[in-house]
Tab-separated table of C-alpha atoms in Angstrom:
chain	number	residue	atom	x	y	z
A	227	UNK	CA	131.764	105.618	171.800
A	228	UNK	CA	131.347	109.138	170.070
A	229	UNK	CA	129.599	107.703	166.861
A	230	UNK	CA	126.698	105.379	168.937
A	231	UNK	CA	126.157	108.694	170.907
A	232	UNK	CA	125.801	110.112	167.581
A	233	UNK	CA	123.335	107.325	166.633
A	234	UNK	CA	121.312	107.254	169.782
A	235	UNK	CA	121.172	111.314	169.586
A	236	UNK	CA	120.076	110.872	165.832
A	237	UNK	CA	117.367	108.722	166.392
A	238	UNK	CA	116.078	110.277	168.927
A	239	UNK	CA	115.707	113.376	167.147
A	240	UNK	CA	113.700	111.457	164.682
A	241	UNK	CA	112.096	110.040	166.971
A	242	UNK	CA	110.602	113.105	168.628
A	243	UNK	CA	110.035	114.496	165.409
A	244	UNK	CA	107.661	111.157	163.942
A	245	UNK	CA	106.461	110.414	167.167
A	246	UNK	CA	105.763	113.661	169.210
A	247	UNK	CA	102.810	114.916	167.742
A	248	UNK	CA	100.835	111.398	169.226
A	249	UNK	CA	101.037	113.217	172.326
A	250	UNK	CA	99.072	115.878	170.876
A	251	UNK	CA	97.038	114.276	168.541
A	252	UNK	CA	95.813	112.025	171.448
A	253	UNK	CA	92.622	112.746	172.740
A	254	UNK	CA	89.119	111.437	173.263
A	255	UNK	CA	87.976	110.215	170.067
A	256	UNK	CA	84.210	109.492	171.534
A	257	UNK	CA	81.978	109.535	174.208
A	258	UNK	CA	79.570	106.484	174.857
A	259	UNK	CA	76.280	106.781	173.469
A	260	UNK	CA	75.159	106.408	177.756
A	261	UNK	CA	77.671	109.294	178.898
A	262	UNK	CA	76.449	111.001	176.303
A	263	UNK	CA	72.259	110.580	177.154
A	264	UNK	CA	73.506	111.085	180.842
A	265	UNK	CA	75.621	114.829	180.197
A	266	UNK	CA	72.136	115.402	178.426
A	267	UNK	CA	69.408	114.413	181.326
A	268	UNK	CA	71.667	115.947	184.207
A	269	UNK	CA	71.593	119.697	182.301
A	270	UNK	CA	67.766	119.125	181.739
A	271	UNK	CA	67.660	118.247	185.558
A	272	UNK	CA	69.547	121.120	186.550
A	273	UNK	CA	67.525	123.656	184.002
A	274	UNK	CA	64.934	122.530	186.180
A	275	UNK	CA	65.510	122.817	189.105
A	276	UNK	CA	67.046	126.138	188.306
A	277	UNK	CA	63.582	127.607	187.239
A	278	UNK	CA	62.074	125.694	190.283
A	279	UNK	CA	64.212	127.408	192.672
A	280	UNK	CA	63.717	130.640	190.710
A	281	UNK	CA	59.592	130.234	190.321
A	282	UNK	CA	59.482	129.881	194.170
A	283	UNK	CA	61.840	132.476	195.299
A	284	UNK	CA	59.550	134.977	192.811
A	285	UNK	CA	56.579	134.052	195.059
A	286	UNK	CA	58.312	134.289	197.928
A	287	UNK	CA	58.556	130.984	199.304
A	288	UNK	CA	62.339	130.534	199.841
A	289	UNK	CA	64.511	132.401	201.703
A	290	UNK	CA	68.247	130.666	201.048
A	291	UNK	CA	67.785	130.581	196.971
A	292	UNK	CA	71.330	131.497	196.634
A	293	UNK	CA	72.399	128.266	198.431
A	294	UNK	CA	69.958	126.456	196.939
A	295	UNK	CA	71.507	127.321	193.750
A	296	UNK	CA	74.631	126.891	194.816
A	297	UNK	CA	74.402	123.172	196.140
A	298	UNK	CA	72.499	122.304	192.541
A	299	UNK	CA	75.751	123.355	190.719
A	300	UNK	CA	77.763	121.214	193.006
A	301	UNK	CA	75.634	118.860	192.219
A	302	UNK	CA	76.030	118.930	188.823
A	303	UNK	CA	79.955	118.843	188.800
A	304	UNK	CA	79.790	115.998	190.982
A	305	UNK	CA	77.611	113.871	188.205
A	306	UNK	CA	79.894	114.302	185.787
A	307	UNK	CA	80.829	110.800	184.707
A	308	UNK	CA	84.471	109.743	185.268
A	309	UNK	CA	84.522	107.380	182.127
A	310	UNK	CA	85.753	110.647	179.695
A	311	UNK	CA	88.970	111.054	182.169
A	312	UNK	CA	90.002	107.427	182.488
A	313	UNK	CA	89.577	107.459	178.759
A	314	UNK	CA	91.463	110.402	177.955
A	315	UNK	CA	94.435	109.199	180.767
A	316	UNK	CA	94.405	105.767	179.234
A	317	UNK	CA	94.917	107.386	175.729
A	318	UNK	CA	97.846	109.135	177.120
A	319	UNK	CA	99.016	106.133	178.216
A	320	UNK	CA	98.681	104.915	174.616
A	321	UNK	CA	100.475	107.713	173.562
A	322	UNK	CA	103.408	107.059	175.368
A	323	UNK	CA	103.475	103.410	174.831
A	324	UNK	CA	103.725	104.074	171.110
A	325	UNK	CA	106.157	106.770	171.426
A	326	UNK	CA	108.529	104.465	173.376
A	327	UNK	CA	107.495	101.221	170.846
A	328	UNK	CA	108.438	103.603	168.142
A	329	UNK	CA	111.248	104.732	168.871
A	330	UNK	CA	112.829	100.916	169.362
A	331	UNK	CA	111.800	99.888	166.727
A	332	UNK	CA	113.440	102.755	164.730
A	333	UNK	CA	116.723	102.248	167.056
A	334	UNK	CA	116.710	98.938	165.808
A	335	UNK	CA	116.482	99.152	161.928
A	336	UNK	CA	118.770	102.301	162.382
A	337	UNK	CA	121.643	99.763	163.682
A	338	UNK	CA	120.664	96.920	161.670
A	339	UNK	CA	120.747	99.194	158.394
A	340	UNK	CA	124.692	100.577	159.753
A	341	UNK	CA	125.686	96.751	160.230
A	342	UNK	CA	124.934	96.011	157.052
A	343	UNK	CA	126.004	98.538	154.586
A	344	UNK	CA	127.453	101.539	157.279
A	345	UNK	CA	131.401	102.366	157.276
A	346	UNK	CA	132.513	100.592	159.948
A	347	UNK	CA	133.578	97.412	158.050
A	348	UNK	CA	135.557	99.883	155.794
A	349	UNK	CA	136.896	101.836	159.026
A	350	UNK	CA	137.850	98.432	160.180
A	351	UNK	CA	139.702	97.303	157.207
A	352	UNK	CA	142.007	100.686	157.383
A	353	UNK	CA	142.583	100.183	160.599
A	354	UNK	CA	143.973	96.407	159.956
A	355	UNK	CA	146.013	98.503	156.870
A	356	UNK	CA	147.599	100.628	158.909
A	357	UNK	CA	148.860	98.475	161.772
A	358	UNK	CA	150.927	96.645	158.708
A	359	UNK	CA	152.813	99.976	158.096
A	360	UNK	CA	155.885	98.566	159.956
A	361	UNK	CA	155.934	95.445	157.644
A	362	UNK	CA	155.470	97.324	154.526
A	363	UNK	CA	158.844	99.467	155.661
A	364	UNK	CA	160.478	95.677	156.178
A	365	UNK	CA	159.831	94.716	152.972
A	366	UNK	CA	161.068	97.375	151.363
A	367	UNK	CA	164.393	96.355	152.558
A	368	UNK	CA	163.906	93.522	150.065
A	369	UNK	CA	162.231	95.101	147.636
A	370	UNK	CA	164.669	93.674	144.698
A	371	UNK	CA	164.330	90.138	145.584
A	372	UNK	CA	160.582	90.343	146.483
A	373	UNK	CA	159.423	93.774	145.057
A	374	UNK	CA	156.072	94.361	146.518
A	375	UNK	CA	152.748	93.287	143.895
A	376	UNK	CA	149.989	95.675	143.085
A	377	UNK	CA	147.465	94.715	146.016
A	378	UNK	CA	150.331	95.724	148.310
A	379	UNK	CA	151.180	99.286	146.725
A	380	UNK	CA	147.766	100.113	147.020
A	381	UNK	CA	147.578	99.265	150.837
A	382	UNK	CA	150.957	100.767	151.285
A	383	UNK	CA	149.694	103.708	149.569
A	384	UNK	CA	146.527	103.705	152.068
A	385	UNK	CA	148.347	103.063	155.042
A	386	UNK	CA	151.216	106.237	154.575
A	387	UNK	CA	148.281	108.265	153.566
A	388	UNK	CA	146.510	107.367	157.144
A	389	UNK	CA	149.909	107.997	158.776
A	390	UNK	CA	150.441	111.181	157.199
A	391	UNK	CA	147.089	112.430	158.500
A	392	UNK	CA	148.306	111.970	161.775
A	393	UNK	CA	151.650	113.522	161.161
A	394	UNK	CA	151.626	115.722	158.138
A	395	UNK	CA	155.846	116.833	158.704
A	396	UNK	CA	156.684	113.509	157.643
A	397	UNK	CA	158.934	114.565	154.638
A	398	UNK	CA	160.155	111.018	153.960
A	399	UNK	CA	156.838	109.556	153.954
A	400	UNK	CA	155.570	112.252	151.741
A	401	UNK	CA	158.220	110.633	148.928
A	402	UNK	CA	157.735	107.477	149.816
A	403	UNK	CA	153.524	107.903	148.754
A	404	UNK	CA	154.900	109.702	145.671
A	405	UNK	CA	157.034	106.583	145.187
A	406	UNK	CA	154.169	104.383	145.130
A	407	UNK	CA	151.888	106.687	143.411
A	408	UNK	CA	154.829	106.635	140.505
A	409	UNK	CA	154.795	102.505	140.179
A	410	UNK	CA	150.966	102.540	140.363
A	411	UNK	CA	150.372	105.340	137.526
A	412	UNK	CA	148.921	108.227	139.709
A	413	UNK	CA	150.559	111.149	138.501
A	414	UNK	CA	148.918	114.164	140.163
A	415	UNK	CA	149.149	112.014	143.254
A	416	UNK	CA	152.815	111.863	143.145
A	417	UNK	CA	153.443	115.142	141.795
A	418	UNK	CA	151.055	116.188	145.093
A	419	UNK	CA	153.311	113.694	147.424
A	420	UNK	CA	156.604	114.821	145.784
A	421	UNK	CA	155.941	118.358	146.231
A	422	UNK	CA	155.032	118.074	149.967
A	423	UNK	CA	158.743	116.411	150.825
A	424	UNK	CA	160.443	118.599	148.562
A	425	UNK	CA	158.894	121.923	150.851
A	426	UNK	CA	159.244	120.504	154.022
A	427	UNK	CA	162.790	119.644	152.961
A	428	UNK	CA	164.287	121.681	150.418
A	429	UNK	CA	167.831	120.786	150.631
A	430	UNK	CA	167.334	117.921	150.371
A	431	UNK	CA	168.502	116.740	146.668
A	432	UNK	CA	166.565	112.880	146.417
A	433	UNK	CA	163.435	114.729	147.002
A	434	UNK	CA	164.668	117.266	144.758
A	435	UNK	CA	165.384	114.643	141.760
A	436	UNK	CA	162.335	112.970	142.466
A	437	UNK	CA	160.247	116.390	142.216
A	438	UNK	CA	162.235	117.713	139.124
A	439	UNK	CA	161.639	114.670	136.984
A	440	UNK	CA	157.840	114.281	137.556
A	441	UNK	CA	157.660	117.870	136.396
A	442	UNK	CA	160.154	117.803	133.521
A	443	UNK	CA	157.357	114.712	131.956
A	444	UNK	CA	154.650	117.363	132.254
A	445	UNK	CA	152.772	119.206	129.640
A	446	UNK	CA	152.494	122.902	131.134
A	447	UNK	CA	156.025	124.907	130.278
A	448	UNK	CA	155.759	126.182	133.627
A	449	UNK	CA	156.011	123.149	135.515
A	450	UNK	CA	158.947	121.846	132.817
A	451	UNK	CA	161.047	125.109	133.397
A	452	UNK	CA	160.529	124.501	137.609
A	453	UNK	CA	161.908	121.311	136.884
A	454	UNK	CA	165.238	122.997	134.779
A	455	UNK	CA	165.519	124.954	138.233
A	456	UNK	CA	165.272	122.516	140.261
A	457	UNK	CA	167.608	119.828	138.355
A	458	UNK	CA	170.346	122.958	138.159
A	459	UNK	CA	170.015	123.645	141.825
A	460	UNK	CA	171.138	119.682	142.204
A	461	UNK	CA	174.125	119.889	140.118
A	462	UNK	CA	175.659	123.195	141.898
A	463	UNK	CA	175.274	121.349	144.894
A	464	UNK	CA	176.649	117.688	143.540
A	465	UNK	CA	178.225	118.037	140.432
A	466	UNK	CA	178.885	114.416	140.115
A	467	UNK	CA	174.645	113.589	140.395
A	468	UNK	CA	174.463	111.387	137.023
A	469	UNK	CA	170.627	111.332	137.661
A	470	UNK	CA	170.605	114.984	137.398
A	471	UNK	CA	173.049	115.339	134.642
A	472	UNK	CA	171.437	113.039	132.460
A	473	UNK	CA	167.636	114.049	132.849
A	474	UNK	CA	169.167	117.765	131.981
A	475	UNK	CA	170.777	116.645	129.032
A	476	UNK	CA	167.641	114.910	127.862
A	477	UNK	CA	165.896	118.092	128.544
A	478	UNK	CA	168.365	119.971	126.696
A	479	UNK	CA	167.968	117.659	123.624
A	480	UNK	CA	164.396	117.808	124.029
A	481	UNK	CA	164.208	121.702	123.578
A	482	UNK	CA	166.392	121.591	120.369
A	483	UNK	CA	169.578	122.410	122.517
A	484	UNK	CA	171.953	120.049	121.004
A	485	UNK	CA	175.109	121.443	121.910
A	486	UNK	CA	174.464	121.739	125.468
A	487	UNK	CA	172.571	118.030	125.366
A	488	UNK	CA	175.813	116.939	124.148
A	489	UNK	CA	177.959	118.909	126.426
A	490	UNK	CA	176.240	117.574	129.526
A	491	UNK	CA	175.929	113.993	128.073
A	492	UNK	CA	180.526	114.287	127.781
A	493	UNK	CA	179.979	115.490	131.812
A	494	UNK	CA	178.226	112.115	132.432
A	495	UNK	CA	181.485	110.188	130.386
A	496	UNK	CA	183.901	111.483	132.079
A	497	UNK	CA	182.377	110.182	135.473
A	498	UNK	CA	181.474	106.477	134.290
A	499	UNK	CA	183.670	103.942	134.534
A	500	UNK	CA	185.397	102.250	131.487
A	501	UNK	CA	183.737	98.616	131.802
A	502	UNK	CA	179.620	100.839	132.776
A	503	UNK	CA	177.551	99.237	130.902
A	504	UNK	CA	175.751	102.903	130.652
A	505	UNK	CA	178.650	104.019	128.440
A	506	UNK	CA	177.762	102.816	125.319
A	507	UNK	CA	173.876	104.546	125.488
A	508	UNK	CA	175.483	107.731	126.382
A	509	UNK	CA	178.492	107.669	124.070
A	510	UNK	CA	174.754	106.951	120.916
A	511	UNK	CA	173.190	109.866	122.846
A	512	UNK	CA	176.423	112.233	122.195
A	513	UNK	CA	176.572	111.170	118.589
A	514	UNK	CA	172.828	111.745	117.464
A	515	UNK	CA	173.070	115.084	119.856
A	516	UNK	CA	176.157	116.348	117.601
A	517	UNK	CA	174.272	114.935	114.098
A	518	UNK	CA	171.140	116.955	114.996
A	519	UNK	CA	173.491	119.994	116.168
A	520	UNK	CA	174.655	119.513	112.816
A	521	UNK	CA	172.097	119.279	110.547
A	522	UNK	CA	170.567	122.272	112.468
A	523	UNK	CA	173.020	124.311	111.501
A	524	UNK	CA	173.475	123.520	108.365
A	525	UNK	CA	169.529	124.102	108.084
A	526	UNK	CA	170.361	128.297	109.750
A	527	UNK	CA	172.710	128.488	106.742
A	528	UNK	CA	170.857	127.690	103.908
A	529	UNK	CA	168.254	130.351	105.570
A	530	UNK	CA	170.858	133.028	105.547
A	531	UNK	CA	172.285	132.156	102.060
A	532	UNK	CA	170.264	133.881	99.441
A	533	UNK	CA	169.016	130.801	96.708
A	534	UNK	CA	170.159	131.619	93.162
């Protein structure tokens, strides 16, 4: 109801603004050749009569000249032809009538225009997105069976963004978008999304995860030593996190700290179970961790030995 207020109140505004001036513009654009002769032979009469009634009351022949004159102006006013006033009042009436013809016309093509190519088929469509919110959170219930395809990540993705407008707190849904934004390659998106849960809940160790790996993958030092924090803050609180542990020790090998990659890798051992199928990668990891702690060491000793 708001917006067409907005469109009538638009238009009218133009409207006054194309339109307006008509009202001033308007006016006689002619006289009749006939008014014209007649405005000219009623001031000759009246000249003349003037210097009659003048020429007589000099000589002394009139004693009411004054009314005389008078009565000869009245007379004049009287003749003046009414054809100039219903012209100008029926250009008035013009005026109006193309003011008002004007301004539906413009009404018209204003809507017509916003039917065809205004937001409201778009505001329509995220409407329709967001009333499937619910069935999006259904299917995610299922979502190893019948893992949702791209179309439906993107209008999952619109539809918690809509929701989130209307209740920013939403710390779950915040992870959720950063979630989607992961599977769907949007990575400021879900380091945006991931940040927002991990504030609003900060004890909260799957947001924590979440937040600490998206920044551990990026390329500014400060944003990969907020993600050390952040995965250290997780173990003190749940030693036993093997997400945590092993995205550390990968972080560990990845700064050329072998012994503690390899240290944190044996953590991760001790808590699998003999038949994980995990065991074996982590068991390689520990190996090429102590090979590389190794051969880095050997490298700090031929530096320190003097060659011969």
């Amino acid at each position: 109801m708001n917006f067409w207020l907005s469109v009538v109140g638009l238009t009218l505004i133009v409207a006054l603004i194309c339109f307006y001036p008509l009202f001033k513009a308007i006016k006689p654009a002619r006289k009749t050749g006939q008014a014209v002769k007649r405005d000219e032979l009623n001031k000759a009469l009246y000249f003349q009569r003037l210097a009659e009634i003048e020429r007589d009351e000099a000589q002394g022949l009139l004693s009411n000249a004054e009314q005389l004159k008078i009565d000869l102006q009245q007379s004049l006013l009287e003749d003046i032809p009414v054809e100039a006033q219903d012209e100008s009042i029926v250009q008035k009436r013009y005026g109006k009538l193309w003011f008002v013809s004007g301004f539906l016309a413009l009404s018209i093509l204003a809507t017509m225009t916003y039917l065809s190519v205004g937001s409201w088929k778009a505001e329509e469509m995220l409407g329709k997105t967001y009333q499937k919110l619910p069935h999006f959170y259904e299917r995610l219930k299922d979502e190893q069976n019948n893992p949702l395809n791209e179309t439906e990540l993107q209008q999952f993705s619109t539809a918690l963004r809509l929701h989130l407008q209307k209740v920013p707190q939403d710390a779950k849904s915040w992870w959720l978008l950063g979630q989607i934004a992961m599977n769907t390659n949007k990575a400021q998106l879900a380091l945006d999304s991931y940040a927002r849960a991990n504030k609003l809940e900060p004890e909260n160790n799957e947001y924590k995860l979440s937040y600490a790996r998206i920044l551990m993958f990026s390329e500014d030092p400060t944003d990969k030593s907020q993600g050390d924090n952040l995965l250290k803050e997780v173990i003190r609180q749940d030693h036993s996190n093997l997400e945590a542990l092993g995205l550390l020790a990968f972080r560990y090998f990845e700064v050329e700290d072998y012994k503690m990659a390899a240290v944190t890798w044996s953590m991760m051992l001790r808590l699998l179970a003999e038949d994980d199928p995990r065991r074996a990668l982590i068991e390689r990891s520990i190996h090429s961790a102590r090979a590389s702690q190794e051969a880095q060491e050997a490298e700090k000793r031929e530096k320190l030995v003097p060659h011969q």
